[in-house]
C-alpha positions as CSV (number, residue, x, y, z in Angstrom):
1,X,25.3,36.7,-23.6
2,X,24.1,39.8,-21.6
3,X,23.8,39.2,-17.9
4,X,25.1,35.6,-18.3
5,X,27.7,35.6,-15.6
6,X,25.4,37.5,-13.2
7,X,22.6,35.0,-13.8
8,X,24.9,32.1,-13.3
9,X,26.3,33.6,-10.1
10,X,22.8,34.2,-8.7
11,X,21.8,30.7,-9.6
12,X,24.9,29.3,-7.9
13,X,24.2,31.4,-4.8
14,X,20.6,30.3,-4.6
15,X,21.6,26.6,-5.1
16,X,24.2,27.0,-2.3
17,X,21.7,28.5,0.1
18,X,19.2,25.8,-0.7
19,X,21.8,23.1,-0.1
20,X,22.7,24.6,3.3
21,X,19.0,24.9,4.2
22,X,18.4,21.3,3.1
23,X,21.3,19.8,5.0
24,X,20.4,21.8,8.1
25,X,16.8,20.8,8.1
26,X,15.6,18.0,10.5
27,X,14.9,14.6,9.0
28,X,11.1,14.9,9.2
29,X,11.2,18.2,7.3
30,X,13.3,16.6,4.5
31,X,10.9,13.7,4.4
32,X,7.9,16.1,4.0
33,X,9.6,18.1,1.3
34,X,10.3,14.9,-0.7
35,X,6.6,13.9,-0.2
36,X,5.4,17.3,-1.3
37,X,7.5,17.1,-4.4
38,X,6.2,13.6,-5.2
39,X,2.6,14.6,-4.7
40,X,3.0,17.7,-6.9
41,X,4.2,15.4,-9.6
42,X,1.2,13.1,-9.0
43,X,-1.0,16.2,-9.3
44,X,0.6,16.9,-12.7
45,X,0.1,13.3,-13.8
46,X,-3.6,13.2,-12.9
47,X,-4.3,16.6,-14.3
48,X,-2.6,15.8,-17.6
49,X,-4.3,12.5,-18.1
50,X,-7.6,13.8,-16.8
51,X,-7.8,16.3,-19.5
52,X,-7.6,13.4,-22.0
53,X,-10.6,11.6,-20.5
54,X,-13.4,10.9,-22.9
55,X,-17.0,9.8,-22.1
56,X,-17.3,7.3,-19.3
57,X,-19.2,6.4,-16.2
58,X,-18.0,9.5,-14.4
59,X,-18.6,12.2,-17.1
60,X,-18.9,13.0,-20.7
61,X,-15.4,14.4,-21.3
62,X,-12.3,15.9,-19.6
63,X,-12.3,15.7,-15.8
64,X,-10.6,18.1,-13.4
65,X,-8.2,16.9,-10.7
66,X,-10.6,16.2,-7.9
67,X,-13.2,14.7,-10.2
68,X,-10.6,12.5,-11.9
69,X,-9.0,11.3,-8.7
70,X,-12.5,10.6,-7.2
71,X,-13.4,7.7,-9.5
72,X,-13.2,3.9,-9.3
73,X,-13.3,2.6,-5.7
74,X,-13.7,6.1,-4.4
75,X,-17.4,5.7,-5.4
76,X,-17.7,2.7,-3.0
77,X,-16.0,4.6,-0.2
78,X,-18.3,7.6,-0.7
79,X,-21.3,5.3,-0.7
80,X,-20.2,3.8,2.6
81,X,-19.6,7.2,4.1
82,X,-23.2,8.2,3.1
83,X,-25.1,5.0,3.6
84,X,-23.0,2.6,5.7
85,X,-23.1,-1.1,5.0
86,X,-26.0,-3.3,3.9
87,X,-27.8,-5.4,6.5
88,X,-27.6,-8.4,4.2
89,X,-25.4,-9.5,1.3
90,X,-27.2,-8.9,-2.0
91,X,-27.4,-12.0,-4.1
92,X,-28.6,-12.9,-7.6
93,X,-31.1,-15.6,-8.5
94,X,-28.6,-18.4,-8.1
95,X,-27.5,-17.2,-4.6
96,X,-24.2,-15.8,-5.7
97,X,-23.1,-12.7,-3.8
98,X,-23.2,-9.5,-5.9
99,X,-20.7,-6.7,-5.6
100,X,-21.4,-4.7,-2.4
101,X,-19.8,-2.5,0.2
102,X,-18.7,-5.3,2.6
103,X,-15.5,-5.7,0.4
104,X,-14.3,-2.3,1.6
105,X,-12.9,-1.8,5.1
106,X,-14.5,1.0,7.2
107,X,-11.8,3.2,8.7
108,X,-11.1,5.4,5.7
109,X,-14.7,6.2,4.7
110,X,-15.9,6.7,8.3
111,X,-12.9,9.0,9.0
112,X,-13.7,11.1,5.9
113,X,-17.4,11.2,7.0
114,X,-16.3,12.5,10.4
115,X,-14.1,15.2,8.8
116,X,-16.8,16.1,6.3
117,X,-19.3,16.6,9.2
118,X,-16.9,19.0,10.9
119,X,-15.8,21.0,7.8
120,X,-18.9,20.8,5.6
121,X,-16.7,20.1,2.5
122,X,-17.6,17.6,-0.2
123,X,-16.4,14.1,-0.6
124,X,-13.8,14.5,-3.3
125,X,-11.9,17.3,-1.7
126,X,-12.2,16.0,1.8
127,X,-11.2,12.4,1.0
128,X,-8.3,13.5,-1.2
129,X,-7.1,15.8,1.6
130,X,-7.3,13.0,4.2
131,X,-5.3,10.7,1.9
132,X,-2.7,13.5,1.3
133,X,-2.3,14.1,5.0
134,X,-2.1,10.4,5.9
135,X,0.5,10.0,3.2
136,X,2.6,12.9,4.6
137,X,2.5,11.3,8.0
138,X,3.4,8.0,6.4
139,X,6.5,9.6,4.8
140,X,7.8,10.7,8.2
141,X,7.2,7.3,9.8
142,X,8.7,5.4,6.8
143,X,11.8,7.7,7.0
144,X,12.2,6.9,10.7
145,X,11.9,3.2,10.0
146,X,14.5,3.4,7.3
147,X,16.8,5.4,9.6
148,X,17.0,2.5,11.9
149,X,18.6,0.4,9.2
150,X,20.6,2.8,6.9
151,X,22.6,6.0,6.9
152,X,20.5,9.3,6.5
153,X,21.3,9.8,2.8
154,X,20.3,6.2,1.9
155,X,17.1,6.4,4.0
156,X,16.1,9.6,2.3
157,X,16.7,8.1,-1.2
158,X,14.7,5.1,-0.2
159,X,11.8,7.3,0.9
160,X,12.0,9.1,-2.4
161,X,11.7,5.8,-4.2
162,X,8.6,5.0,-2.2
163,X,7.1,8.4,-2.9
164,X,7.9,8.2,-6.7
165,X,7.1,4.5,-7.2
166,X,5.0,3.7,-10.3
167,X,1.7,3.3,-8.4
168,X,2.4,6.2,-5.9
169,X,-0.4,8.3,-7.3
170,X,-2.8,6.0,-5.5
171,X,-1.5,7.6,-2.3
172,X,-3.3,10.9,-3.0
173,X,-6.7,9.7,-4.2
174,X,-9.8,8.8,-2.1
175,X,-8.5,5.2,-1.4
176,X,-7.4,3.7,1.9
177,X,-3.8,3.0,0.7
178,X,-2.1,6.0,2.1
179,X,-3.8,5.6,5.5
180,X,-2.9,1.9,5.5
181,X,0.7,2.7,4.6
182,X,0.9,5.1,7.6
183,X,-0.5,2.4,10.0
184,X,1.6,-0.4,8.6
185,X,4.8,1.6,8.9
186,X,3.9,2.8,12.4
187,X,3.2,-0.8,13.5
188,X,6.5,-2.0,12.1
189,X,8.4,0.8,13.7
190,X,6.7,0.3,17.1
191,X,7.4,-3.5,16.9
192,X,11.0,-2.8,16.0
193,X,11.3,-0.5,19.0
194,X,9.9,-3.2,21.2
195,X,6.8,-1.2,22.0
196,X,4.3,-4.0,21.6
197,X,1.6,-2.6,23.8
198,X,1.6,0.7,22.0
199,X,1.5,-1.2,18.7
200,X,-1.7,-3.0,19.6
201,X,-4.3,-0.2,18.8
202,X,-2.3,0.7,15.7
203,X,-2.6,-2.9,14.5
204,X,-6.3,-3.0,15.2
205,X,-7.0,0.1,13.2
206,X,-4.8,-1.1,10.4
207,X,-6.7,-4.4,10.2
208,X,-9.9,-2.4,9.8
209,X,-8.4,-0.2,7.0
210,X,-7.1,-2.7,4.5
211,X,-7.0,-6.6,4.4
212,X,-3.4,-7.2,5.4
213,X,-3.9,-8.4,9.0
214,X,-3.4,-12.1,8.2
215,X,0.1,-11.7,6.8
216,X,1.0,-9.1,9.5
217,X,0.1,-11.6,12.2
218,X,2.0,-14.3,10.5
219,X,5.0,-12.1,10.2
220,X,5.0,-11.3,13.9
221,X,4.5,-15.0,14.8
222,X,7.4,-16.2,12.6
223,X,9.6,-13.4,13.9
224,X,8.9,-14.4,17.4
225,X,9.6,-18.1,16.7
226,X,12.9,-17.4,15.0
227,X,14.0,-15.1,17.8
228,X,13.0,-17.6,20.4
229,X,15.0,-20.4,18.6
230,X,18.0,-18.1,18.5
231,X,17.7,-17.2,22.2
232,X,17.4,-20.9,23.0
233,X,20.5,-21.8,21.0
234,X,22.5,-18.9,22.5
235,X,21.6,-20.0,26.0
236,X,19.6,-16.8,26.8
237,X,16.4,-18.9,27.1
238,X,16.7,-21.7,29.6
239,X,13.0,-22.6,30.2
240,X,10.1,-22.8,27.9
241,X,8.0,-20.7,30.3
242,X,10.3,-17.8,29.5
243,X,9.5,-17.9,25.8
244,X,6.2,-16.0,25.7
245,X,6.7,-12.2,25.6
246,X,5.2,-9.0,24.3
247,X,5.9,-9.9,20.6
248,X,4.0,-13.2,21.0
249,X,1.1,-11.5,22.7
250,X,1.0,-8.9,19.9
251,X,1.1,-11.7,17.3
252,X,-1.9,-13.4,18.9
253,X,-3.8,-10.1,19.2
254,X,-3.1,-9.4,15.5
255,X,-4.6,-12.7,14.6
256,X,-7.8,-11.7,16.4
257,X,-7.7,-8.2,14.8
258,X,-7.3,-9.8,11.3
259,X,-10.6,-11.6,11.8
260,X,-12.4,-8.5,13.2
261,X,-13.8,-7.3,9.9
262,X,-15.1,-10.7,8.6
263,X,-16.5,-11.2,12.1
264,X,-18.3,-7.8,12.0
265,X,-19.7,-8.7,8.6
266,X,-21.0,-12.0,10.0
267,X,-22.5,-10.3,13.0
268,X,-24.4,-7.6,11.0
269,X,-25.6,-9.8,8.1
270,X,-26.0,-13.1,10.0
271,X,-24.0,-14.8,7.3
272,X,-20.6,-16.4,8.3
273,X,-19.2,-16.0,4.8
274,X,-20.5,-12.5,4.2
275,X,-17.1,-11.0,3.7
276,X,-15.5,-13.8,1.7
277,X,-18.5,-14.2,-0.5
278,X,-18.4,-10.5,-1.2
279,X,-14.7,-10.5,-2.0
280,X,-15.1,-13.3,-4.5
281,X,-18.1,-11.5,-6.2
282,X,-15.6,-9.4,-8.3
283,X,-13.8,-12.5,-9.6
284,X,-17.0,-14.4,-10.4
285,X,-15.8,-17.7,-8.9
286,X,-15.1,-19.3,-5.6
287,X,-12.0,-18.6,-3.5
288,X,-9.3,-21.0,-4.8
289,X,-5.8,-20.5,-3.3
290,X,-2.9,-20.2,-5.8
291,X,-4.9,-21.5,-8.8
292,X,-5.9,-18.1,-10.2
293,X,-2.2,-17.3,-10.7
294,X,-1.8,-20.3,-13.0
295,X,-5.0,-19.3,-14.8
296,X,-3.8,-15.8,-15.3
297,X,-0.5,-17.1,-16.5
298,X,-2.2,-19.2,-19.2
299,X,-4.6,-16.4,-20.1
300,X,-1.8,-13.7,-20.6
301,X,1.2,-15.8,-21.6
302,X,-0.3,-18.9,-23.3
303,X,-0.4,-22.6,-22.4
304,X,3.3,-23.2,-22.7
305,X,4.9,-20.3,-20.8
306,X,1.8,-19.5,-18.6
307,X,2.0,-22.4,-16.2
308,X,5.7,-21.7,-15.5
309,X,5.1,-18.0,-14.8
310,X,4.0,-18.3,-11.2
311,X,6.8,-20.7,-10.4
312,X,9.3,-18.3,-11.9
313,X,7.7,-15.4,-10.0
314,X,8.1,-17.3,-6.7
315,X,11.7,-18.1,-7.6
316,X,12.4,-14.5,-8.3
317,X,10.9,-13.5,-5.0
318,X,13.0,-16.0,-3.1
319,X,16.1,-14.7,-4.9
320,X,15.3,-11.1,-4.0
321,X,14.6,-11.8,-0.3
322,X,17.7,-14.0,-0.1
323,X,20.0,-11.5,-1.8
324,X,22.9,-10.0,0.1
325,X,21.7,-6.4,-0.1
326,X,18.2,-7.3,1.3
327,X,19.7,-9.3,4.1
328,X,22.2,-6.6,5.0
329,X,19.7,-3.7,4.9
330,X,16.5,-5.2,6.2
331,X,16.1,-6.8,9.6
332,X,14.3,-10.1,10.4
333,X,11.0,-8.4,11.0
334,X,10.9,-6.6,7.6
335,X,12.1,-9.5,5.6
336,X,9.5,-11.7,7.3
337,X,6.8,-9.2,6.6
338,X,7.8,-9.1,2.9
339,X,7.8,-12.9,2.7
340,X,4.4,-13.3,4.5
341,X,2.7,-10.6,2.5
342,X,4.0,-12.1,-0.8
343,X,2.8,-15.6,0.3
344,X,-0.6,-14.0,1.2
345,X,-1.0,-12.5,-2.2
346,X,0.0,-15.8,-3.8
347,X,-2.6,-17.7,-1.8
348,X,-5.6,-15.4,-1.9
349,X,-5.2,-12.8,-4.6
350,X,-6.9,-13.0,-7.9
351,X,-4.2,-11.5,-10.1
352,X,-5.5,-8.7,-12.4
353,X,-4.8,-5.0,-13.0
354,X,-5.4,-3.9,-9.4
355,X,-2.5,-6.2,-8.4
356,X,0.0,-3.3,-9.0
357,X,-1.3,-1.1,-6.2
358,X,-1.6,-4.0,-3.8
359,X,2.2,-4.1,-3.9
360,X,2.5,-0.8,-2.0
361,X,2.8,-2.6,1.4
362,X,6.1,-4.1,0.2
363,X,7.6,-0.6,0.5
364,X,10.6,-1.8,2.6
365,X,12.1,-3.1,-0.6
366,X,12.9,0.5,-1.5
367,X,15.6,0.6,1.1
368,X,17.8,-2.2,-0.4
369,X,17.0,-0.9,-3.9
370,X,18.5,2.5,-2.9
371,X,21.4,0.7,-1.1
372,X,22.4,-1.3,-4.2
373,X,24.7,1.6,-5.2
374,X,25.6,5.0,-3.7
375,X,25.8,6.4,-7.2
376,X,23.6,9.5,-7.5
377,X,23.1,8.7,-11.2
378,X,21.8,5.2,-10.3
379,X,19.5,6.5,-7.6
380,X,18.2,9.3,-9.8
381,X,17.6,6.9,-12.7
382,X,15.5,4.7,-10.4
383,X,13.5,7.7,-9.2
384,X,12.9,9.0,-12.7
385,X,11.9,5.6,-13.9
386,X,9.2,5.4,-11.2
387,X,8.0,8.9,-12.0
388,X,7.6,8.2,-15.7
389,X,5.9,4.9,-15.0
390,X,3.3,6.8,-13.0
391,X,2.2,8.3,-16.3
392,X,1.9,4.8,-17.7
393,X,-0.1,3.5,-14.7
394,X,-2.5,6.5,-14.6
395,X,-2.8,6.6,-18.4
396,X,-3.4,2.9,-18.8
397,X,-5.5,2.0,-15.8
398,X,-6.9,5.1,-14.1
399,X,-8.0,6.6,-17.4
400,X,-11.3,5.1,-18.4
401,X,-11.3,3.4,-21.8
402,X,-14.2,1.0,-22.4
403,X,-13.1,-2.5,-23.5
404,X,-14.8,-4.2,-26.5
405,X,-16.7,-6.5,-24.1
406,X,-17.7,-3.6,-21.8
407,X,-16.1,-2.2,-18.7
408,X,-12.4,-1.4,-18.2
409,X,-9.4,-2.7,-16.3
410,X,-9.6,-1.3,-12.8
411,X,-6.5,0.4,-11.2
C-alpha cells in the first residue's frame, strides 16, 4: 500500500502527542474535553432524529437542531420567561387545577430571560447555550467531587459515564436539568468540604431550580444524625449541647428552602395548595404516596407481576446501595443522598416516561459503576452502551409520535 508506513507513523506520532497533551492537562481541562465530546455526540443524536420528525405540535416536518431541542417543557419555560406566572391557578368547571406554569421552578427561565435581555438573542439559542454552559461547569464540579473519593483515572471515567448516560441529551436542551446538576454537585462538594455557610446560597438557588430540596434536606439531616451518633460512641461528643453544628444548621435551612417555591406560589395566588394542585394536574388524580408505582406496575406488567415490581425495585435499590463497591467508593453523604432521593421518588413521583430524566440527580452512582473494574474494555462498553441508548431515548421519547388516543409520551 503506497504511503502506508508513512501514514501509520504519522498517526502514531499524532496519537503520542495527543496522549502527552492529555496527561499533562489539568483535571478541569480534561473534564471539559470529555463534556465537549459528549455534547457533540448529543448534537449528532438530536440532529439525526430531528431530521426524521414528522408533523406534530412544533412543526410540519423535519426540525433543525435548535428547533428540535426547544420542544416539550421548553415551551413552558419560554412562556414563563415571557409572561411570568399566573396570579391564580387555572381550574376547570369541577375545580380541578389545570396544567400551568406553577409546576416549573423559576431560576432557569428567569436566568435565560436576563441573558436574552443582554444579548438580544432568541429563546432557543439562548436557553440551549445556558444549558450547555451550566453543564460544562457541572462537569468540572462533578469531577472535583469524584476526585475526593477515587483516583484520577476512575474519577474521569465516572464523569464520562455521567456525560454519556442514556438521558444525558437532556443536559443540552432548554430544561433546568443541567443547571440543577451544577448546583446539586456544588452543594454536595461544599458540604463534603465542611463549607456549610458557603453552601447555603447554593442550596437556596438549587431549591428554586428543580424540586429536589426535600430529599436534600433529609440527606443532610440523616448524615448529621449518623455522624453525631458516631461521635457520641467514640467519645468525641460528651454533651448534647455540643451536637448542633454547621451541618445541622444547613439541614434546617434546606428544609426552609425546600418549601420556598410552594410558599411563593401560595403567596402569589392566595391558595395554600397552588403548587401541589398544579403538580398533580398532569397526572389527573390527587397526590397519593407510593400507590402510583403499584398502579403503573399493574398497567405495564399485568395483575400478577405488576404488584411485585415496586417491591423488587426497592429490593434492588437496597442491594445496590449496600453493595461493597458503593460503600467503598461513596461516602456517607453521597450514599444518604442517593437513598433519600430514591425514597422521595418512590413516595411522590407518578412513574411515567419522564421518570428516566428524573434519575439524573443520582449521578454519584457513576463512580462505583466505573470502579467495578479497571478494565478499559469494561469501562468503554459502559460508555458506548450509554451513548447508544441516547439514540433510543431521543428517538423514542423526544421524537413526537402521536399515540392512537392523542398526545405522546413526554421525555
